[in-house]
Coordinates of C-alpha atoms in Angstrom, one line a residue:
M1 CA -29.5 -25.6 -0.1
P2 CA -27.5 -27.8 2.3
T3 CA -29.4 -29.6 5.4
I4 CA -28.8 -28.8 9.0
N5 CA -27.3 -32.1 9.4
E6 CA -25.0 -31.6 6.2
L7 CA -23.9 -28.4 7.8
R8 CA -23.2 -29.9 11.2
K9 CA -20.8 -32.6 9.6
I10 CA -19.2 -29.8 7.9
R11 CA -18.1 -28.0 11.1
L12 CA -17.3 -31.3 12.6
K13 CA -14.6 -31.4 9.9
K14 CA -13.5 -27.9 11.0
L15 CA -13.7 -28.8 14.5
E16 CA -11.1 -31.8 13.9
A17 CA -9.0 -29.4 11.8
V18 CA -8.7 -27.1 14.5
K19 CA -7.7 -29.9 16.9
R20 CA -5.3 -31.3 14.6
A21 CA -3.4 -28.0 14.2
G22 CA -2.9 -28.7 18.2
I23 CA -5.2 -25.9 19.0
N24 CA -8.1 -26.5 21.7
P25 CA -11.5 -25.6 20.4
Y26 CA -12.9 -25.2 24.0
P27 CA -10.1 -23.4 26.0
I28 CA -10.7 -22.5 29.6
K29 CA -9.6 -18.7 29.5
T30 CA -9.5 -15.9 27.5
K31 CA -7.2 -12.6 28.0
R32 CA -10.2 -10.1 27.6
T33 CA -9.0 -6.6 28.5
H34 CA -12.4 -4.9 27.6
S35 CA -15.9 -5.5 26.9
I36 CA -17.2 -4.1 23.5
E37 CA -19.4 -1.4 25.8
K38 CA -16.3 0.0 27.3
A39 CA -14.4 -0.3 24.1
L40 CA -16.7 1.9 22.3
L41 CA -17.1 4.3 25.2
N42 CA -13.6 5.3 25.4
F43 CA -13.1 4.7 21.7
E44 CA -11.4 8.2 21.3
R45 CA -8.8 7.9 23.9
L46 CA -7.9 4.4 23.0
V47 CA -7.5 5.0 19.5
K48 CA -5.0 8.0 20.2
T49 CA -2.9 5.8 22.7
K50 CA -3.0 3.0 20.0
T51 CA -3.8 0.6 22.8
N52 CA -4.0 -3.1 22.3
L53 CA -7.0 -4.7 23.2
V54 CA -8.5 -8.1 23.4
L55 CA -12.2 -8.3 22.8
V56 CA -14.1 -11.6 22.6
G57 CA -17.7 -12.7 21.3
R58 CA -19.8 -14.6 19.0
I59 CA -19.4 -14.0 15.2
R60 CA -22.5 -12.9 13.6
S61 CA -21.4 -12.1 10.1
I62 CA -18.4 -12.6 7.9
R63 CA -17.7 -10.7 4.7
E64 CA -14.4 -11.8 2.8
H65 CA -13.0 -9.5 0.2
G66 CA -9.8 -11.2 -1.1
G67 CA -6.9 -10.4 1.2
S68 CA -9.3 -8.6 3.9
T69 CA -12.2 -10.1 6.0
F70 CA -14.4 -8.0 7.7
L71 CA -16.6 -9.6 10.8
H72 CA -19.1 -8.6 13.2
F73 CA -18.9 -10.0 16.4
E74 CA -20.8 -9.2 19.8
D75 CA -20.6 -10.1 23.6
G76 CA -23.1 -9.4 26.2
T77 CA -22.9 -5.6 26.1
G78 CA -22.4 -4.6 22.3
S79 CA -21.5 -5.2 19.1
L80 CA -18.2 -4.3 17.1
Q81 CA -16.7 -4.9 13.8
A82 CA -13.2 -6.5 13.1
Y83 CA -10.8 -6.1 10.1
F84 CA -8.7 -9.2 9.3
K85 CA -5.9 -8.6 6.9
R86 CA -3.8 -10.9 5.3
D87 CA -0.8 -9.1 4.8
K88 CA -1.5 -8.4 8.9
L89 CA -2.2 -11.8 10.1
G90 CA 0.2 -13.9 7.8
E91 CA -0.8 -16.1 5.2
K92 CA -1.4 -19.5 7.0
N93 CA -3.3 -17.5 10.1
Y94 CA -5.4 -16.1 7.7
K95 CA -6.3 -19.2 5.9
F96 CA -7.2 -20.9 8.7
F97 CA -9.4 -18.3 9.9
L98 CA -11.1 -18.8 6.8
D99 CA -11.1 -22.5 6.6
N100 CA -12.2 -23.2 10.1
F101 CA -14.2 -20.2 11.4
D102 CA -18.2 -19.8 11.1
I103 CA -20.9 -17.7 12.0
G104 CA -21.7 -18.5 15.4
D105 CA -18.3 -19.2 16.8
F106 CA -17.0 -17.6 19.8
I107 CA -13.6 -15.7 19.0
E108 CA -11.0 -13.8 20.8
V109 CA -9.6 -10.8 19.0
R110 CA -6.2 -8.9 19.5
G111 CA -5.8 -5.8 18.0
I112 CA -5.7 -1.9 17.8
L113 CA -9.1 0.2 17.3
F114 CA -9.7 2.6 14.0
K115 CA -12.2 4.0 11.9
T116 CA -12.8 2.7 8.3
R117 CA -13.7 5.1 5.2
K118 CA -17.4 4.9 6.3
E119 CA -16.6 6.2 9.6
E120 CA -17.4 2.5 11.3
K121 CA -15.5 1.7 14.6
T122 CA -13.4 -1.2 13.9
I123 CA -10.6 -3.4 15.5
E124 CA -7.9 -4.4 13.2
A125 CA -6.9 -8.0 14.5
T126 CA -3.3 -8.8 14.8
A127 CA -4.1 -12.1 16.4
F128 CA -7.2 -14.2 17.2
K129 CA -8.2 -17.5 18.9
I130 CA -11.2 -19.5 19.1
L131 CA -12.7 -19.7 22.0
A132 CA -15.9 -21.9 21.3
K133 CA -16.6 -23.6 18.2
S134 CA -20.3 -23.9 17.1
L135 CA -21.6 -27.0 15.4
L136 CA -25.2 -25.8 14.3
P137 CA -26.0 -22.9 12.3
L138 CA -27.8 -20.0 13.6
P139 CA -31.3 -19.6 11.9
E140 CA -31.7 -17.3 9.2
K141 CA -35.1 -16.6 9.2
W142 CA -35.7 -16.2 13.1
H143 CA -37.5 -12.9 12.9
G144 CA -40.5 -14.2 10.8
L145 CA -40.9 -17.5 12.7
K146 CA -44.7 -18.6 12.1
D147 CA -44.2 -21.2 15.0
V148 CA -44.2 -19.0 18.1
E149 CA -43.7 -22.0 20.2
E150 CA -40.5 -22.7 18.7
R151 CA -39.1 -19.4 20.2
F152 CA -39.9 -20.2 23.6
R153 CA -38.6 -23.8 23.2
K154 CA -35.1 -22.3 22.0
R155 CA -35.1 -19.5 23.8
Y156 CA -31.0 -19.4 23.5
L157 CA -31.8 -18.6 19.8
D158 CA -34.4 -16.1 20.6
L159 CA -32.3 -14.0 22.8
I160 CA -29.2 -14.4 20.0
M161 CA -31.7 -13.4 17.0
N162 CA -34.0 -10.7 18.7
P163 CA -32.2 -8.1 20.6
E164 CA -35.9 -6.8 21.8
V165 CA -36.5 -9.7 23.5
K166 CA -33.2 -9.9 25.4
K167 CA -34.1 -6.3 26.3
K168 CA -37.3 -7.3 27.6
F169 CA -35.5 -9.8 30.1
E170 CA -32.8 -7.0 31.2
I171 CA -35.9 -4.7 32.1
R172 CA -37.6 -7.4 34.1
S173 CA -34.6 -7.6 36.2
K174 CA -34.3 -4.1 36.5
I175 CA -38.2 -3.9 37.8
I176 CA -37.6 -6.7 40.3
K177 CA -34.5 -4.8 41.7
E178 CA -36.2 -1.6 42.0
I179 CA -38.9 -3.3 44.0
R180 CA -36.7 -4.9 46.2
E181 CA -34.9 -1.7 46.8
F182 CA -38.2 0.2 47.2
L183 CA -39.3 -2.2 50.0
E184 CA -36.0 -2.4 51.6
K185 CA -35.8 1.3 52.0
E186 CA -39.6 1.0 53.5
G187 CA -38.4 -1.1 56.2
F188 CA -39.3 -4.8 54.8
L189 CA -37.1 -7.7 55.3
E190 CA -36.6 -10.3 52.7
V191 CA -37.3 -13.7 53.6
E192 CA -37.4 -17.2 52.3
T193 CA -40.4 -19.6 53.1
P194 CA -40.8 -23.5 52.0
I195 CA -41.3 -24.3 48.8
L196 CA -42.1 -27.9 49.9
Q197 CA -44.9 -28.0 52.4
P198 CA -47.3 -30.5 53.9
I199 CA -50.1 -28.8 53.5
Y200 CA -51.0 -26.1 50.5
G201 CA -52.8 -23.0 51.2
G202 CA -52.8 -19.3 50.8
A203 CA -54.9 -19.4 47.6
K204 CA -57.5 -21.2 45.5
A205 CA -55.4 -23.3 43.4
K206 CA -54.9 -27.1 42.5
P207 CA -51.3 -28.1 43.6
F208 CA -48.5 -30.2 42.2
K209 CA -47.9 -33.3 44.5
T210 CA -44.7 -35.1 45.4
H211 CA -43.2 -37.4 47.9
L212 CA -40.1 -37.1 50.2
N213 CA -38.3 -40.4 50.1
A214 CA -36.2 -39.7 53.3
L215 CA -39.5 -39.1 55.6
N216 CA -41.8 -41.2 53.7
L217 CA -44.0 -38.0 53.3
D218 CA -46.1 -36.3 50.5
L219 CA -45.6 -32.9 50.0
Y220 CA -47.0 -30.1 47.7
L221 CA -45.2 -27.4 45.7
R222 CA -46.4 -24.0 47.3
I223 CA -49.3 -22.4 45.7
A224 CA -48.7 -19.0 47.8
P225 CA -46.0 -18.6 50.6
E226 CA -49.0 -16.5 52.4
L227 CA -49.6 -18.7 55.8
Y228 CA -45.8 -18.9 56.2
L229 CA -45.2 -15.4 56.1
K230 CA -48.0 -14.8 58.4
R231 CA -46.4 -17.3 60.7
L232 CA -43.5 -14.6 60.9
L233 CA -46.0 -12.0 61.8
V234 CA -46.9 -14.2 64.9
G235 CA -43.3 -14.5 65.5
G236 CA -42.7 -11.0 65.8
F237 CA -41.5 -9.3 62.5
E238 CA -43.3 -6.1 61.5
K239 CA -42.5 -5.9 57.8
V240 CA -41.6 -9.2 55.7
Y241 CA -41.6 -9.8 51.9
E242 CA -41.0 -13.0 49.6
I243 CA -40.2 -12.8 45.9
G244 CA -40.2 -16.3 44.6
R245 CA -41.9 -18.8 42.4
V246 CA -45.0 -20.5 43.1
F247 CA -46.7 -23.5 41.4
R248 CA -50.4 -24.3 40.2
N249 CA -51.5 -27.3 38.6
E250 CA -53.9 -25.5 36.4
G251 CA -54.7 -24.6 32.5
I252 CA -52.3 -22.6 30.5
D253 CA -53.0 -19.1 28.9
R254 CA -51.8 -15.9 27.8
T255 CA -52.2 -14.8 31.9
H256 CA -51.3 -18.2 33.4
N257 CA -48.1 -20.6 33.7
P258 CA -48.0 -23.2 36.1
D259 CA -44.9 -21.9 37.6
F260 CA -44.5 -17.9 38.0
T261 CA -43.0 -15.5 40.2
M262 CA -44.7 -13.9 42.6
L263 CA -44.2 -10.9 45.4
E264 CA -46.0 -11.3 48.5
F265 CA -45.6 -8.7 51.4
Y266 CA -47.2 -8.2 54.9
W267 CA -47.2 -5.6 57.2
I268 CA -48.5 -5.3 60.7
F269 CA -50.7 -2.6 61.9
A270 CA -51.8 -1.8 58.6
N271 CA -54.9 -2.2 56.6
Y272 CA -56.2 -2.8 53.1
E273 CA -56.5 1.1 52.5
D274 CA -53.0 1.6 53.7
L275 CA -52.0 -0.7 51.0
M276 CA -53.6 1.0 48.3
N277 CA -52.0 4.1 49.0
F278 CA -48.6 2.2 49.6
C279 CA -49.3 0.5 46.0
E280 CA -49.8 3.9 44.3
K281 CA -46.5 5.0 45.9
M282 CA -44.5 2.0 44.8
F283 CA -45.8 1.9 41.2
E284 CA -45.1 5.6 41.0
N285 CA -41.3 4.9 42.2
L286 CA -41.1 2.2 39.8
L287 CA -42.3 3.9 36.8
K288 CA -40.2 6.4 37.1
K289 CA -36.9 4.5 38.2
V290 CA -37.5 2.3 35.2
F291 CA -39.0 4.1 32.8
G292 CA -38.3 7.8 33.8
R293 CA -42.2 8.7 33.0
L294 CA -45.4 7.5 34.4
T295 CA -46.9 6.2 31.3
V296 CA -46.4 3.2 29.0
K297 CA -48.0 2.0 26.1
Y298 CA -49.7 -1.4 25.8
E299 CA -51.2 -2.8 22.5
G300 CA -51.1 0.4 21.0
K301 CA -52.8 2.4 23.8
E302 CA -51.3 4.7 26.4
I303 CA -51.8 4.0 30.3
N304 CA -51.3 6.5 32.6
F305 CA -50.3 5.5 36.3
K306 CA -50.4 8.9 37.8
T307 CA -52.0 8.7 41.1
P308 CA -54.6 8.9 42.7
W309 CA -56.6 5.8 41.1
P310 CA -60.1 5.2 40.9
R311 CA -61.6 2.8 43.7
L312 CA -64.8 1.1 42.4
E313 CA -66.9 -1.5 44.7
F314 CA -67.0 -5.1 43.3
N315 CA -70.6 -4.8 43.0
Q316 CA -70.6 -1.6 41.2
I317 CA -68.4 -2.9 38.4
F318 CA -70.5 -6.1 38.4
K319 CA -73.7 -4.2 37.9
K320 CA -72.4 -1.7 35.5
Y321 CA -71.4 -4.3 33.0
T322 CA -73.8 -7.3 33.7
K323 CA -76.7 -5.3 35.0
I324 CA -76.9 -7.9 37.8
N325 CA -77.2 -6.8 41.5
L326 CA -75.0 -9.1 43.4
E327 CA -76.3 -7.7 47.0
E328 CA -79.9 -8.7 46.0
I329 CA -79.8 -11.8 43.6
H330 CA -79.8 -15.4 44.9
L331 CA -77.5 -18.1 44.0
K332 CA -80.0 -19.9 41.9
S333 CA -80.8 -16.8 40.0
L334 CA -77.3 -16.0 39.5
K335 CA -76.7 -19.8 38.1
K336 CA -79.5 -19.0 35.6
E337 CA -77.8 -15.4 34.6
A338 CA -74.5 -17.3 34.4
L339 CA -75.8 -19.8 31.8
K340 CA -77.5 -17.4 29.8
L341 CA -73.8 -15.5 29.6
G342 CA -72.3 -18.5 28.5
I343 CA -70.5 -19.1 32.1
E344 CA -69.6 -23.0 33.0
I345 CA -70.6 -24.0 36.5
E346 CA -68.7 -26.6 38.0
K347 CA -69.9 -28.9 41.0
G348 CA -69.9 -27.1 44.4
E349 CA -69.6 -23.5 43.2
E350 CA -71.3 -20.9 45.3
K351 CA -72.2 -17.2 44.5
P352 CA -68.6 -15.7 44.9
E353 CA -67.1 -18.0 42.6
I354 CA -69.8 -17.8 40.0
A355 CA -69.5 -14.2 40.4
D356 CA -65.9 -14.1 39.8
K357 CA -66.2 -16.1 36.5
I358 CA -68.7 -13.6 35.2
Y359 CA -66.3 -10.6 36.3
K360 CA -63.2 -11.9 34.6
K361 CA -65.1 -12.4 31.6
F362 CA -67.5 -9.5 31.4
C363 CA -66.0 -6.4 33.9
L364 CA -61.9 -7.0 33.5
P365 CA -61.5 -6.3 29.7
N366 CA -63.3 -3.0 30.2
V367 CA -60.7 -1.6 32.8
K368 CA -57.9 0.2 31.1
N369 CA -55.9 2.6 33.3
P370 CA -55.3 1.4 36.8
T371 CA -58.2 0.8 39.2
F372 CA -58.8 -0.6 42.5
I373 CA -61.5 -3.0 42.6
I374 CA -62.5 -3.3 46.1
N375 CA -64.8 -5.2 48.7
H376 CA -65.4 -8.3 47.0
P377 CA -68.3 -10.5 48.3
L378 CA -67.8 -12.6 51.6
G379 CA -66.4 -15.9 50.4
A380 CA -64.2 -14.9 47.7
F381 CA -61.1 -15.0 50.0
P382 CA -61.2 -16.9 53.0
L383 CA -58.3 -15.4 54.5
A384 CA -59.6 -11.5 54.4
K385 CA -61.2 -9.9 57.2
T386 CA -64.9 -8.6 56.5
L387 CA -65.8 -5.1 56.8
E388 CA -66.8 -3.9 60.1
T389 CA -69.5 -1.6 58.3
S390 CA -70.5 -4.0 55.9
P391 CA -70.5 -7.6 57.0
P392 CA -71.5 -9.2 53.4
K393 CA -67.9 -7.5 52.0
L394 CA -64.5 -8.1 52.4
A395 CA -61.9 -5.4 53.3
N396 CA -60.0 -6.1 50.3
F397 CA -58.7 -4.8 46.9
Q398 CA -57.6 -5.9 43.4
L399 CA -55.1 -3.7 41.1
I400 CA -56.3 -3.8 37.5
V401 CA -54.6 -2.6 34.7
A402 CA -55.5 -3.0 30.9
G403 CA -57.7 -6.1 31.9
W404 CA -54.8 -7.5 33.9
E405 CA -55.4 -8.4 37.4
L406 CA -52.1 -7.6 38.9
V407 CA -52.5 -7.4 42.6
N408 CA -54.7 -9.2 45.3
A409 CA -54.7 -7.4 48.8
F410 CA -56.4 -7.4 51.9
S411 CA -56.7 -6.9 55.7
E412 CA -55.8 -10.1 56.9
L413 CA -58.1 -12.2 59.0
N414 CA -56.5 -12.9 62.5
D415 CA -59.2 -14.4 64.3
P416 CA -58.5 -18.0 64.8
I417 CA -62.0 -18.9 65.4
E418 CA -63.2 -17.4 62.4
Q419 CA -60.7 -18.6 60.4
R420 CA -61.4 -22.2 61.5
R421 CA -64.8 -21.6 60.6
R422 CA -63.9 -20.8 57.0
F423 CA -61.2 -23.6 56.8
K424 CA -64.2 -26.1 57.4
E425 CA -66.4 -24.6 55.0
Q426 CA -63.7 -24.7 52.5
E427 CA -63.2 -28.4 53.2
K428 CA -66.8 -29.0 52.7
F429 CA -66.2 -27.6 48.9
F430 CA -63.1 -29.7 48.5
K431 CA -65.1 -32.8 49.7
V432 CA -68.0 -32.4 46.8
G433 CA -65.0 -31.9 44.1
V434 CA -63.9 -28.3 44.5
E435 CA -60.3 -29.2 43.9
E436 CA -59.1 -25.4 44.4
A437 CA -60.7 -25.2 47.6
Q438 CA -58.2 -24.4 50.9
R439 CA -57.4 -27.2 53.0
M440 CA -57.4 -27.2 57.1
D441 CA -54.0 -26.2 58.2
E442 CA -53.9 -27.2 61.7
D443 CA -50.5 -25.8 62.6
F444 CA -51.5 -22.4 60.8
L445 CA -54.5 -22.4 63.4
E446 CA -52.4 -22.7 66.3
A447 CA -50.0 -20.1 65.3
L448 CA -52.6 -17.6 65.2
E449 CA -54.0 -19.1 68.4
Y450 CA -50.6 -17.2 69.9
G451 CA -51.8 -14.1 68.8
M452 CA -51.2 -12.6 65.3
P453 CA -51.4 -8.4 65.4
P454 CA -53.8 -7.0 62.5
A455 CA -51.9 -6.9 59.4
A456 CA -52.7 -6.3 55.7
G457 CA -51.0 -8.3 53.1
F458 CA -50.4 -7.8 49.1
G459 CA -49.7 -10.3 46.1
M460 CA -48.8 -9.4 42.9
G461 CA -47.8 -11.8 39.8
I462 CA -44.4 -10.5 39.0
D463 CA -44.8 -12.2 35.3
R464 CA -48.0 -10.1 34.6
L465 CA -46.2 -6.8 35.7
V466 CA -43.4 -7.5 33.3
A467 CA -45.8 -8.3 30.5
L468 CA -47.9 -5.3 31.0
L469 CA -44.8 -2.6 31.5
T470 CA -43.0 -4.3 28.3
D471 CA -46.0 -4.4 26.1
S472 CA -46.2 -8.2 25.7
Y473 CA -49.3 -10.2 24.7
S474 CA -48.7 -13.3 27.0
L475 CA -46.8 -14.2 30.1
R476 CA -44.7 -16.5 28.0
E477 CA -42.9 -13.4 26.3
V478 CA -41.3 -12.4 29.8
I479 CA -40.7 -15.9 31.2
L480 CA -37.3 -17.1 30.0
F481 CA -38.6 -20.6 30.0
P482 CA -42.2 -20.9 30.1
T483 CA -43.9 -24.5 30.6
M484 CA -44.1 -26.2 27.2
R485 CA -45.6 -29.5 25.7
P486 CA -42.7 -31.2 24.3
K487 CA -42.2 -31.3 20.6

């Protein structure tokens, strides 16, 4: 069996033969009249009127039978069979096709539609044209590829060879479109905030650092758009949202990628309880619009998004699966319990950080259907308000589905004095080695001092949402070009 390099050399010779015939193997335009989808939708009418069509696409198979050749070709909308007949095309043209065209080439086919004896819809070619000569053969055993990472590295081949992969990304686009339409109808304004920021903030995460030569200025790729979106609330906007990429210089696993897509929106005069109701409404709308139902299958189990969803306090679920009462245990004792459970404790970590690690390992996997985990311990989120009735807890929630943390939301802290105190506390953590700690942002604090109305904020990972709704094990399955180690 010839090697890839040998096959490439053969195709290069064919490329030269096409050029010697005075034909451009990469022409600038095509005379396409219909997509394959439209040709199939209007098939009966086009057959009846004997309409001459020009269809285009990539050749996926070629079967030669003496003076006749059948090929399948596909564009972005569908697939169709073409029938090439020596008597119809002429000896010279027919031979030129057989000698110089390969599976993988892009072709333009002119002809009339008909049905074969086996009732297969087909176009009978009266003329053809090369649109792009491929130099490498498409893989034959892509479906059973053991090296899954090769699929992600060569996503273009993955999309060609696996229709179900392409379908996932079409669903992803539809999900984002429906979210946008829902927010717009609810009165939210889409905005764009800086990706390059002088101070990173809005989340606990390690940033990527870069340098702007024009201003001799160190900058960071944003880890969240939150603090800039809140500045817009100070400026008078009532409802704003942004869907965009964020960047976190952290580990890679099935639920994390260094750059990912985040939805954040902010709503003045609302609180975290309003957001839970709004979240249920948004998901119901999304599931019905995209799938026509409120249930999806994930890893063999049905997930039902019918509302209302349960609401569990963080300490409730923590105590249920760990037997630890977080409200009574001291830091020293919690550290001991964490070590017993196999949790690594890093320098500078306090009670909220240690509790979160235990929660993610022992509590999250047990949550299957949509559940709001509410009122995390104080310190878990430095930008969230505390409950007025219970100071040790936050006015927040996370939406958990099938063990995935999809949403993080809270009533936003708008007290500039308290926010400064919390930033100072975070700076202390940073100085003792907690790289994920949030930094002091004087410009944001100044904005708060001009007055930010009470508001609620919502953050959701789009990639996690798409992975869940398309029954994908890893984020890599739903990010077109995930971050990979060079081969």
